[in-house]
Every structure is written in C-alpha cells, then in structure tokens.
Coordinates of C-alpha atoms in Angstrom, one line a residue:
M3 CA 37.6 14.5 41.7
K4 CA 36.3 13.4 38.3
N5 CA 33.9 11.1 40.0
N6 CA 32.6 13.7 42.1
K7 CA 32.1 16.3 39.0
V8 CA 30.2 13.2 36.8
L9 CA 28.1 12.6 39.9
A10 CA 26.7 16.2 40.2
V11 CA 25.9 16.0 36.3
A12 CA 24.1 13.1 36.4
L13 CA 22.0 14.3 39.2
S14 CA 21.2 17.5 37.6
A15 CA 20.1 15.3 34.4
G16 CA 18.2 13.1 36.6
L17 CA 15.9 16.0 37.9
V18 CA 14.9 16.7 34.3
F19 CA 13.1 13.3 34.6
S20 CA 10.7 14.3 37.3
G21 CA 12.6 12.5 40.5
A22 CA 14.0 9.2 38.4
Y23 CA 17.0 8.9 40.3
L24 CA 15.4 8.8 43.5
A25 CA 13.4 5.8 42.6
N26 CA 16.6 4.1 41.6
S27 CA 19.3 5.9 43.4
N28 CA 21.8 3.1 43.8
I29 CA 22.0 2.1 40.2
N30 CA 22.4 5.8 39.6
V31 CA 25.2 6.4 41.6
A32 CA 27.2 3.0 40.4
Y33 CA 26.5 4.6 36.9
A34 CA 27.7 8.3 37.7
S35 CA 31.0 6.6 38.9
E36 CA 31.4 5.3 35.5
S37 CA 33.2 7.2 32.6
Q38 CA 30.7 9.4 30.6
P39 CA 30.3 10.6 27.2
T40 CA 31.7 14.2 26.5
I41 CA 29.7 16.8 25.2
E42 CA 31.2 15.8 21.4
E43 CA 30.1 12.5 21.6
L44 CA 26.9 13.6 23.0
K45 CA 26.5 15.2 19.8
A46 CA 27.1 12.6 17.4
Q47 CA 24.6 10.7 19.0
I48 CA 22.3 13.9 18.0
T49 CA 23.5 13.9 14.2
Q50 CA 22.8 10.0 13.9
L51 CA 19.5 10.2 15.6
K52 CA 18.4 13.1 13.2
N53 CA 19.9 10.8 10.3
E54 CA 17.4 8.2 11.6
K55 CA 14.8 10.6 11.4
N56 CA 15.8 11.4 7.6
E57 CA 15.6 8.0 7.1
I58 CA 12.0 7.3 8.4
D59 CA 11.0 10.5 6.9
R60 CA 11.6 9.0 3.6
K61 CA 9.9 6.1 4.1
K62 CA 6.6 7.9 5.1
A63 CA 7.1 9.8 1.9
Q64 CA 7.4 7.0 -0.2
S65 CA 3.7 5.7 1.7
K66 CA 2.1 8.9 1.2
N67 CA 3.0 8.8 -2.6
A68 CA 1.9 5.3 -3.0
I69 CA -1.5 6.1 -1.2
N70 CA -1.9 9.1 -3.4
W71 CA -0.7 7.3 -6.9
R72 CA -3.7 4.8 -6.1
E73 CA -6.0 7.5 -5.4
D74 CA -4.8 8.8 -8.9
N75 CA -5.3 6.0 -10.6
R76 CA -8.8 5.3 -9.6
K77 CA -10.0 8.4 -10.6
V78 CA -8.6 8.0 -14.4
S79 CA -8.8 4.1 -14.7
E80 CA -12.2 1.7 -14.6
L81 CA -10.8 -0.9 -12.3
P82 CA -12.5 -4.0 -11.5
E83 CA -13.9 -4.7 -8.0
E84 CA -11.0 -7.0 -6.5
K85 CA -8.2 -4.7 -7.8
L86 CA -10.4 -1.5 -6.0
K87 CA -10.2 -4.2 -2.8
Q88 CA -6.4 -4.8 -3.7
Y89 CA -5.9 -0.9 -3.0
E90 CA -7.3 -0.7 0.0
I91 CA -5.2 -3.2 1.9
W92 CA -2.7 -1.8 0.3
D93 CA -3.6 1.8 1.7
Q94 CA -4.6 0.2 4.8
K95 CA -0.7 -0.9 5.2
D96 CA 0.6 2.5 3.7
R97 CA -1.3 4.2 6.3
K98 CA -0.2 1.6 9.2
V99 CA 3.5 2.3 7.6
I100 CA 2.6 6.4 8.3
E101 CA 1.8 5.7 11.6
E102 CA 4.1 4.1 12.4
C103 CA 7.0 6.7 11.2
D104 CA 5.1 9.7 13.2
A105 CA 5.7 7.2 16.5
Q106 CA 8.9 6.5 15.6
M107 CA 10.0 10.5 15.0
L108 CA 8.4 11.0 18.5
E109 CA 10.8 8.5 20.1
L110 CA 13.3 10.0 18.4
D111 CA 12.4 13.8 19.6
K112 CA 12.3 12.6 22.8
K113 CA 15.2 10.9 22.8
I114 CA 17.2 14.1 21.0
A115 CA 15.8 16.2 23.7
A116 CA 17.1 13.8 26.8
I117 CA 20.4 14.2 25.0
Q118 CA 19.8 18.0 25.0
E119 CA 19.5 17.9 28.1
Q120 CA 22.9 15.9 29.5
I121 CA 24.3 18.5 26.9
K122 CA 23.1 21.4 29.0
A123 CA 23.8 19.9 32.2
L124 CA 27.3 19.0 31.2
E125 CA 28.0 22.6 30.3
N126 CA 26.9 24.0 33.5
S127 CA 28.5 21.7 35.8
P128 CA 32.1 24.1 36.6
T129 CA 35.0 22.1 36.3
P130 CA 37.8 23.1 39.7
G131 CA 39.8 25.5 38.6
E132 CA 38.3 27.0 35.4
E133 CA 37.0 30.1 35.2
N134 CA 34.1 29.4 32.5
P135 CA 31.7 26.5 33.0
G136 CA 30.8 24.3 30.1
N137 CA 34.2 22.5 28.9
G138 CA 35.5 26.0 28.6
S139 CA 32.7 27.0 26.1
T140 CA 31.7 31.1 26.9
E141 CA 28.2 31.6 26.9
A142 CA 29.0 34.2 23.6
D143 CA 30.2 30.8 22.0
K144 CA 27.7 28.9 22.5
A145 CA 24.7 31.7 21.3
K146 CA 27.4 31.6 18.3
E147 CA 27.0 28.0 17.7
F148 CA 23.6 28.3 17.9
E149 CA 23.4 31.2 15.4
D150 CA 25.6 29.5 13.0
Y151 CA 23.1 26.1 13.7
K152 CA 20.0 28.4 12.6
K153 CA 21.8 29.8 9.5
K154 CA 22.8 26.6 8.3
Y155 CA 19.0 25.1 8.3
S156 CA 17.5 28.3 7.1
D157 CA 20.0 28.5 3.8
K158 CA 18.6 24.9 3.4
I159 CA 15.2 26.3 3.2
D160 CA 16.3 27.8 -0.3
G161 CA 17.1 24.6 -1.8
L162 CA 13.5 23.4 -1.7
S163 CA 12.6 24.4 -4.8
D164 CA 8.8 24.0 -4.8
L165 CA 7.9 26.0 -1.7
T166 CA 6.5 29.6 -2.6
E167 CA 8.4 32.5 -1.7
A168 CA 6.2 33.2 0.9
E169 CA 6.1 29.5 2.4
K170 CA 9.9 30.0 2.4
A171 CA 10.4 33.4 4.4
A172 CA 7.8 31.9 6.9
A173 CA 9.9 28.9 7.6
K174 CA 12.9 30.9 8.0
E175 CA 11.1 33.4 10.1
E176 CA 10.0 29.9 12.4
I177 CA 13.8 29.0 12.3
A178 CA 15.0 32.7 13.2
N179 CA 12.7 32.5 16.0
A180 CA 13.7 28.8 17.3
T181 CA 15.2 28.7 20.9
S182 CA 16.6 25.2 20.7
E183 CA 18.0 23.3 18.0
A184 CA 14.8 20.7 18.6
E185 CA 12.8 23.5 17.3
V186 CA 14.8 24.4 14.7
N187 CA 14.7 20.8 13.2
K188 CA 11.2 21.0 13.8
A189 CA 10.6 24.3 11.7
Y190 CA 12.5 22.2 9.0
N191 CA 10.6 18.9 8.9
K192 CA 7.9 21.0 8.3
A193 CA 9.1 22.8 5.8
Y194 CA 11.0 19.7 4.0
S195 CA 7.7 18.0 4.2
A196 CA 5.5 20.7 2.9
N197 CA 8.1 20.9 -0.3
Q198 CA 7.7 17.1 -0.7
D199 CA 3.7 17.5 -1.1
A200 CA 4.0 20.3 -3.3
E201 CA 7.0 18.4 -5.5
Y202 CA 4.4 15.7 -5.7
D203 CA 1.1 18.0 -6.8
R204 CA 3.2 19.9 -9.5
E205 CA 4.4 16.5 -11.0
K206 CA 0.8 15.3 -10.6
K207 CA -0.3 18.1 -12.8
E208 CA 2.2 17.6 -15.3
R209 CA 1.7 14.1 -16.0
E210 CA -2.4 14.8 -16.3
E211 CA -1.7 17.6 -18.7
N212 CA 0.8 15.5 -20.7
F213 CA -1.8 12.8 -20.3
A214 CA -4.6 15.3 -22.0
K215 CA -2.2 16.3 -24.7
D216 CA -1.3 12.7 -25.7
K217 CA -5.2 12.0 -25.8
E218 CA -5.7 15.2 -28.4
N219 CA -3.0 14.3 -30.6
A220 CA -4.6 10.8 -30.4
K221 CA -7.7 12.2 -31.7
K222 CA -6.2 14.4 -34.0
E223 CA -4.5 11.2 -35.8
I224 CA -7.5 9.2 -36.1
D225 CA -9.3 12.3 -37.7
D226 CA -6.2 12.0 -40.3
Y227 CA -7.7 8.6 -41.7
G228 CA -10.3 11.0 -43.4
D229 CA -12.8 8.6 -45.7
K230 CA -10.8 5.5 -44.9
L231 CA -12.6 5.5 -41.5
T232 CA -16.6 6.0 -41.1
E233 CA -17.6 9.0 -38.8
K234 CA -19.5 6.3 -36.4
E235 CA -15.7 4.7 -36.7
K236 CA -13.8 8.2 -35.7
E237 CA -16.3 8.9 -32.7
S238 CA -15.8 5.6 -31.6
F239 CA -12.2 5.7 -31.8
K240 CA -12.5 8.9 -30.1
E241 CA -14.9 7.9 -27.0
Q242 CA -12.5 4.7 -26.1
I243 CA -9.2 7.3 -26.5
D244 CA -11.2 9.8 -23.7
K245 CA -11.6 6.8 -21.7
A246 CA -8.3 5.4 -22.0
P247 CA -6.5 5.1 -18.6
T248 CA -2.5 4.7 -19.4
K249 CA -0.9 6.2 -22.5
G250 CA -0.5 2.5 -23.4
A251 CA -4.0 2.1 -23.6
I252 CA -4.2 5.4 -26.3
T253 CA -1.4 3.4 -28.2
G254 CA -3.8 0.3 -28.4
I255 CA -6.1 2.2 -30.1
L256 CA -4.4 4.0 -32.5
E257 CA -3.2 0.4 -33.8
E258 CA -6.9 -1.2 -33.8
A259 CA -7.9 2.3 -36.0
K260 CA -5.2 1.9 -38.3
K261 CA -6.3 -1.8 -38.6
A262 CA -9.7 -0.2 -39.5
S263 CA -8.5 1.8 -41.7
E264 CA -6.5 -0.6 -43.8
N265 CA -9.6 -3.5 -44.0
P266 CA -12.2 -1.5 -43.5
Q267 CA -15.6 -4.2 -43.2
E268 CA -19.1 -4.0 -42.4
P269 CA -19.8 -4.6 -38.8
E270 CA -21.4 -8.0 -37.9
N271 CA -24.2 -6.5 -36.0
P272 CA -25.8 -3.5 -37.6
Q273 CA -26.7 -2.3 -34.1
D274 CA -24.6 0.4 -32.2
P275 CA -22.5 -1.3 -29.9
E276 CA -22.7 1.9 -27.4
T277 CA -26.7 1.6 -27.5
P278 CA -27.2 1.8 -23.4
T279 CA -29.7 -1.4 -23.9
I280 CA -28.7 -5.2 -24.6
D281 CA -30.0 -7.0 -27.7
E282 CA -30.3 -10.5 -26.7
D283 CA -29.2 -11.7 -30.3
Y284 CA -25.5 -9.7 -30.1
K285 CA -25.0 -10.8 -26.5
D286 CA -25.8 -14.7 -27.4
M287 CA -23.3 -14.6 -30.6
F288 CA -20.5 -13.6 -28.5
L289 CA -21.7 -16.2 -25.4
E290 CA -21.4 -18.9 -28.7
N291 CA -18.2 -17.6 -29.7
L292 CA -17.2 -17.4 -26.4
L293 CA -17.4 -21.3 -26.4
S294 CA -14.9 -21.7 -29.6
L295 CA -12.1 -19.9 -27.4
S296 CA -10.4 -23.6 -27.0
K297 CA -7.2 -22.2 -25.3
L298 CA -9.3 -20.8 -22.1
T299 CA -9.9 -23.0 -19.4
D300 CA -13.7 -23.6 -18.6
E301 CA -13.6 -21.5 -15.3
E302 CA -12.2 -18.5 -17.2
K303 CA -15.1 -18.9 -19.7
E304 CA -17.4 -18.7 -17.0
A305 CA -16.2 -15.9 -15.6
F306 CA -15.9 -14.1 -19.0
K307 CA -19.9 -15.3 -19.7
E308 CA -20.3 -14.1 -16.0
R309 CA -19.2 -10.7 -16.9
I310 CA -21.3 -10.9 -20.4
E311 CA -24.6 -11.4 -18.5
K312 CA -23.9 -8.7 -16.2
A313 CA -23.4 -6.1 -18.7
K314 CA -25.2 -2.7 -19.6
T315 CA -24.6 -2.2 -23.1
N316 CA -23.9 -3.9 -26.1
G317 CA -20.4 -2.0 -26.0
E318 CA -19.6 -3.7 -22.7
I319 CA -20.2 -6.7 -24.3
Y320 CA -18.2 -6.1 -27.0
D321 CA -15.2 -5.1 -25.1
I322 CA -15.4 -7.8 -22.6
Y323 CA -15.7 -10.5 -25.5
N324 CA -12.5 -8.8 -26.8
Q325 CA -10.5 -9.3 -23.8
A326 CA -11.3 -13.1 -23.9
I327 CA -10.0 -13.2 -27.5
D328 CA -6.6 -11.4 -26.3
L329 CA -6.4 -13.8 -23.9
N330 CA -6.8 -17.0 -25.9
N331 CA -4.4 -15.6 -28.5
S332 CA -1.9 -15.0 -25.5
R333 CA -1.8 -18.8 -25.5
D334 CA -0.6 -19.0 -29.1
K335 CA 3.0 -18.2 -28.4
K336 CA 4.9 -17.8 -25.5
P337 CA 6.0 -14.0 -25.6
E338 CA 9.3 -13.1 -26.1
D339 CA 11.7 -12.0 -23.2
S340 CA 10.9 -8.2 -23.5
S341 CA 10.2 -5.8 -20.9
V342 CA 7.2 -5.8 -18.8
N343 CA 4.0 -4.2 -20.5
K344 CA 1.7 -3.1 -17.7
D345 CA -1.6 -3.8 -19.6
Y346 CA -0.1 -7.3 -20.4
K347 CA 0.6 -7.8 -16.9
D348 CA -2.9 -6.5 -16.0
M349 CA -4.7 -8.7 -18.2
F350 CA -3.1 -11.9 -16.3
L351 CA -3.2 -10.2 -12.8
N352 CA -7.6 -10.0 -13.3
N353 CA -8.0 -13.4 -14.6
L354 CA -5.9 -14.5 -11.4
L355 CA -8.5 -13.3 -9.5
T356 CA -11.2 -15.7 -11.0
L357 CA -9.5 -19.0 -10.2
S358 CA -11.3 -20.2 -7.6
K359 CA -9.6 -23.3 -6.4
L360 CA -6.9 -21.1 -5.0
S361 CA -6.9 -20.0 -2.0
Y362 CA -6.1 -16.6 -0.6
A363 CA -2.8 -16.9 0.0
E364 CA -2.0 -18.8 -3.2
K365 CA -3.2 -15.9 -5.3
E366 CA -1.6 -13.5 -3.4
S367 CA 1.6 -15.7 -3.8
F368 CA 1.4 -16.0 -7.5
K369 CA 0.3 -11.9 -7.5
E370 CA 3.6 -10.7 -5.6
R371 CA 5.6 -13.0 -8.2
M372 CA 4.2 -11.4 -11.3
D373 CA 5.0 -7.9 -9.8
K374 CA 8.4 -8.9 -9.7
A375 CA 8.5 -10.7 -12.7
K376 CA 11.5 -8.4 -15.3
T377 CA 9.4 -9.5 -18.5
N378 CA 6.2 -10.5 -19.9
A379 CA 7.6 -14.0 -20.8
E380 CA 7.7 -14.4 -17.1
I381 CA 4.4 -13.5 -16.3
Y382 CA 3.2 -15.8 -18.9
D383 CA 4.9 -18.5 -17.5
I384 CA 3.8 -17.5 -13.9
Y385 CA 0.2 -17.3 -15.0
N386 CA -0.1 -20.7 -16.2
E387 CA 1.5 -22.3 -13.5
A388 CA -1.5 -20.9 -11.6
V389 CA -3.8 -22.0 -13.8
A390 CA -2.1 -25.4 -13.7
L391 CA -2.3 -25.7 -10.0
N392 CA -6.1 -24.6 -10.1
T393 CA -7.5 -27.4 -12.6
S394 CA -5.8 -29.9 -10.6
R395 CA -7.7 -29.1 -8.0
K396 CA -10.8 -31.6 -7.5
Q397 CA -13.5 -29.2 -6.5
K398 CA -13.9 -25.5 -6.1
P399 CA -14.2 -24.8 -2.2
S400 CA -17.8 -24.5 -1.5
K401 CA -19.1 -21.4 0.3
E402 CA -21.9 -23.0 2.9
N403 CA -18.8 -23.9 5.1
E404 CA -17.1 -20.8 4.9
S405 CA -17.6 -19.4 8.6
E406 CA -18.3 -15.5 9.4
N407 CA -16.3 -15.5 12.4
P408 CA -12.4 -15.6 10.8
I409 CA -11.2 -16.1 14.2
N410 CA -12.3 -19.7 14.0
P411 CA -11.5 -22.1 10.8
A412 CA -13.6 -22.2 7.4
K413 CA -14.4 -26.0 8.2
P414 CA -14.9 -28.1 11.3
P415 CA -12.7 -31.0 12.0
H416 CA -13.0 -33.9 9.3
S417 CA -12.6 -37.9 9.7
K418 CA -9.6 -39.5 10.1
E419 CA -10.7 -42.0 7.1
E420 CA -11.1 -39.1 5.2
S421 CA -7.2 -38.2 6.3
E422 CA -6.0 -41.8 4.9
D423 CA -7.7 -40.6 1.5
S424 CA -6.4 -37.2 1.0
S425 CA -3.3 -37.1 3.6
S426 CA -1.4 -33.8 1.7
D427 CA -4.1 -32.1 1.7
L428 CA -5.6 -32.4 5.7
I429 CA -3.5 -31.5 8.5
Y430 CA -4.1 -32.9 11.8
V431 CA -4.4 -30.5 14.9
A432 CA -3.6 -31.7 18.1
K433 CA -5.4 -31.0 21.7
G434 CA -3.8 -28.4 23.4
Y435 CA -4.5 -25.0 21.1
K436 CA -6.9 -22.9 23.2
Y437 CA -8.6 -21.7 19.7
V438 CA -8.5 -24.4 17.0
S439 CA -10.3 -27.4 18.2
E440 CA -8.4 -30.8 17.8
G441 CA -9.1 -33.1 14.2
F442 CA -8.2 -32.8 10.6
Y443 CA -8.6 -29.5 9.0
H444 CA -7.9 -28.9 5.1
R445 CA -5.0 -26.8 4.7
L446 CA -6.7 -24.6 2.6
D447 CA -9.7 -23.7 4.9
L448 CA -6.8 -22.6 7.5
E449 CA -4.6 -20.8 5.0
D450 CA -8.4 -18.8 4.2
S451 CA -8.8 -18.1 7.7
Y452 CA -5.5 -17.0 8.6
Y453 CA -5.2 -14.4 6.0
K454 CA -8.8 -13.5 6.3
L455 CA -8.2 -12.7 10.2
K456 CA -5.1 -11.0 9.3
L457 CA -7.2 -8.9 7.2
A458 CA -9.6 -8.1 10.4
L459 CA -7.4 -7.4 12.5
N460 CA -5.7 -5.0 10.1
E461 CA -9.0 -2.9 9.7
N462 CA -9.9 -3.2 13.5
E463 CA -6.5 -1.4 14.2
I464 CA -7.2 1.5 12.0
Y465 CA -11.2 1.3 13.3
A466 CA -9.6 1.8 16.9
Q467 CA -7.0 4.8 15.7
A468 CA -9.9 6.3 14.1
I469 CA -11.6 6.3 17.3
R470 CA -8.6 7.5 19.4
I471 CA -8.1 10.7 17.1
L472 CA -11.8 11.3 17.0
L473 CA -11.3 11.3 21.5
K474 CA -8.3 13.4 21.2
Y475 CA -8.6 16.2 18.6
T476 CA -12.9 16.1 18.9
P477 CA -13.6 16.0 22.3
N478 CA -16.4 18.5 21.7
T479 CA -18.0 16.9 19.1
V480 CA -18.0 13.8 20.5
K481 CA -19.0 14.9 24.1
D482 CA -22.5 12.9 23.9
V483 CA -21.3 10.0 22.8
R484 CA -17.6 9.6 24.8
G485 CA -19.1 6.8 26.5
Q486 CA -20.2 5.0 23.5
L487 CA -16.6 5.2 21.8
E488 CA -14.3 4.4 25.0
S489 CA -16.5 1.4 24.9
L490 CA -16.1 0.2 21.2
L491 CA -12.6 1.0 21.6
K492 CA -12.0 -1.2 24.8
E493 CA -14.0 -4.1 22.5
S494 CA -11.8 -3.2 19.5
V495 CA -8.7 -3.5 21.5
D496 CA -9.7 -6.7 23.3
L497 CA -10.5 -8.3 19.7
Q498 CA -6.8 -7.1 18.8
E499 CA -5.5 -9.1 21.5
Q500 CA -7.3 -12.3 20.8
S501 CA -6.8 -11.9 17.3
K502 CA -3.2 -12.0 17.7
L503 CA -3.3 -15.0 20.0
V504 CA -5.1 -17.0 17.1
L505 CA -2.9 -15.8 14.5
K506 CA -0.2 -17.4 16.6
E507 CA -1.6 -20.9 16.8
Y508 CA -2.6 -20.6 13.0
E509 CA 1.1 -19.8 12.2
S510 CA 2.4 -22.9 14.6
I511 CA -0.4 -25.1 12.8
L512 CA 0.9 -24.0 9.1
G513 CA 4.3 -23.9 9.7
Y514 CA 4.4 -20.0 9.0

C-alpha cells in the first residue's frame, strides 16, 4: 500500500518536469518503490539551500564592496598606471565572482522550487483511511503556516536599518502579496541587498566627511606655525594636504611641515617647484643627485630617471626624487617588526613593478607575499629578495621576441647546444602537444605566455558576457547589428575554448 502511494506521488511530481517520467519510466518506477523523504525532511532541505544562498549572497557582497572600494580609491588617489591595470584585473575577477554567484543563486532557486513542488505533491496525495490530505494537515493549517512564514520575514525587514521607512513598507507589502515561499524569499533578498548597498553608501559618505575634516584640521595646524613657515611654504603644504590620498599621507606632510618650522632653510633652487614648466638646471641637479643614491640598484635608478624625464613640472621632479630618497634610506636599516604601514608597503609594491628581469608570474608571487605580510620588516625582506633575484638575471627579456598572439610561446624553440649551457633555465617540450611545438624554451617565456593568455581569456569571457547582455536585454537597440554581434559572440566562444586547451598544455609543461 505504501509503495502505491509513493508511486502516485512520484508520478504527480513528475508531471511538473514536462514529461521527464515518460523519458525514463523504468528508472522512476524503481525509484518510486524506495522510501521517499517526508515533508519535514524536504523542508529541512529547503532550509539548507536557503543557508547556502545566504553564504553565496555574502560572497557576492564582498566582491561588490571590493569593486566599490577600488573605484573610490581611484577617485581620491593618484595611482600609477601599473596599479590601475592591477585594479582592473581584480575588478574583472570580482565581476566574474558576482556573475558566478548569480548563476549559483538561480540554480538554488530552481532546486527550492522543485522541492516545493514535491511537498505540494505529497500534501495533495491522500492517505487511505484519512479524512484530510497532506499528512493530516488541513488547508487552514497550511494557510496559517504560510502566513507565519510571511510574518517572520516581514518582521526581519525592520532590522534592515539602512532602508528608509518607505523602502521597508514597500518590501513588507511585497512579502504580504507573495503567494509562495519562493516569492517571500525573493522579496526579502531584494530588500537585504538594497540595505547592503545603502549601508556601503552611508559608510562611504562618513569616511569622505571624516577625511575632509582631517584635511581641514591639518591645514589649520599649518597656519598655527605662524612666522616659522613662509607663506609660500604654508601654501605648498596645504596644496599637498588637499591632494593627499590617505590619512597616513596627511600625517607625513605634517611631519615635514614640523621639520621645516624647526629648521628653516632657503630653498636650494629659487624657482617655484610648482611652476608648470621644466627648468633644465633644476632637473639636471636631481638627476645628478639620483646617481649618488648608492643603495638603489642600477635598474631602480633608471626607473626613477625615466620618471623624472617624463615629468611635466618641477614639482613632479621634486616628488619623484624624494620617493627615490625614501627608498634609498629604507635600505639603511631594516624596520622594526611593527605593523604594516600602507604607504611603506605601496612604495615597495610600486618599485616591484620596475624589476624588468622578473616574469609576470614572479612579480605576482612577490606581490601576493607582500599583501600577506604582517610587518614592515617582512615587506622589507620580501622586496629585497625580489631585487636579488632580479639582479642575478643575465639580461632583460627582449621585447622583440615577444609574441603578439598569447596563445603561442613568447620565443621560438632554442637549440640543444644552448640547453647544455643553461639547462636550469630551459625546458624541453616533447612531441605530442597540439599547440606548443617540440623544442627547448626559456621557462620565463612560457610563464609569461601562460599568464598573458589567462588574462586574455578572462577579458574575452567578460567581452562575450557583454554581448549576451546586449542581445538579451536590448534586442531593439541592437537589431540592426544582431547578426554581427552573434558572429562576434561565436568567435569569442571559439577562442575561449581554444585558449583553455592551450592553458592545459602550458600547465602540463610547467608542472602547475
């Protein structure tokens, strides 16, 4: 008798899936003869799936907050080009995480809906000898249970403190009008997400207001020095404060102002360093002094020299030279094992990018270690390890040998004779690979090609997703070029598939 009931339930639920039972009736009949989960067990499964949705939602929120933070930092900080590129890479990764989270949430919603259909089928399947269907539950009981469910989540709306009263009322009304638990969940999750966005906006505004107050207080402190600073010096320090990207930078400017007030000196060059033209004598003076910074490597000096040559004002030259002095002085003594200072870390991260004999993968590895460092002393050791590795290299990788197509290795195969002289640097690729030809390759070349291809693949996936969004949500706008977009999408997807195959070959060759 029990098996007959379960079979009827299974067939009823099967109708929901558009004839799936007819496609595989033997399996389903066999499955129906087994013990099926109870309504309570199915509801427990739904609770578990909802918990998973909450975890995914938190992960999505973290990525959204990271993207917003970097966007804010771009606005308040004058970041170097390499840093901006790195930000874009991180943004792409976080956007992909958000996309994956949305897809996972959609799948979980489908699972929840399917289980809810199973519950309905069980509730509507009569048990012999019982007056009421659904495990003894009356329709009134089920209605009350659903109303309690709605009230529970309606009450939780009051806890979303960053929503306006009007937004709370709208969310509650949406829950009140819901006809299923799935609709209740959707309404609550929408309100929860809006609350997170509002919370971030509020905290961002508070940070901006506090930072503006810090700048005003710092400028008042400059005025308090009175005659100990010239008007020109005061104006210069105030301008630096206005441009300061962080509170730590403001502290550093105030320390410089204090030193200037205690040791007033005539400027070595009478020309205003903020003049929007370059004084060649002024520039040459700093270029000569740059050579005397004995604790900088030749490559570091060359990087600073190149930045000075590209400077547009004497003020820029002055700032760049002082950055060189800071790096040079940092070599005098390893810092104490104190907590990480952001400006100190950023100085080394920016200089890490100038070490041109390191591969992209090596720079990423050193950067990751610096980001995980707990003290300034650790950062100091990691950076100098990178410098030592860079200095040990015989020559800078030649740009003329770099391939414009990242799918192929950056350099052609080398000779067997060369491998005998530099066996640790060369990798022999045997026959059998589809995309990488047989021969000897420099490991650095293969690693560079691998990471460039990974970046290109990531960009291509974002590009393809943008096309899909256009085709799906703006069909009228793109109707005249729909054929071209569909062709581009196919080409993009084909390239992605090929790139993934090439990446697998690289991983096999490099032992990743």
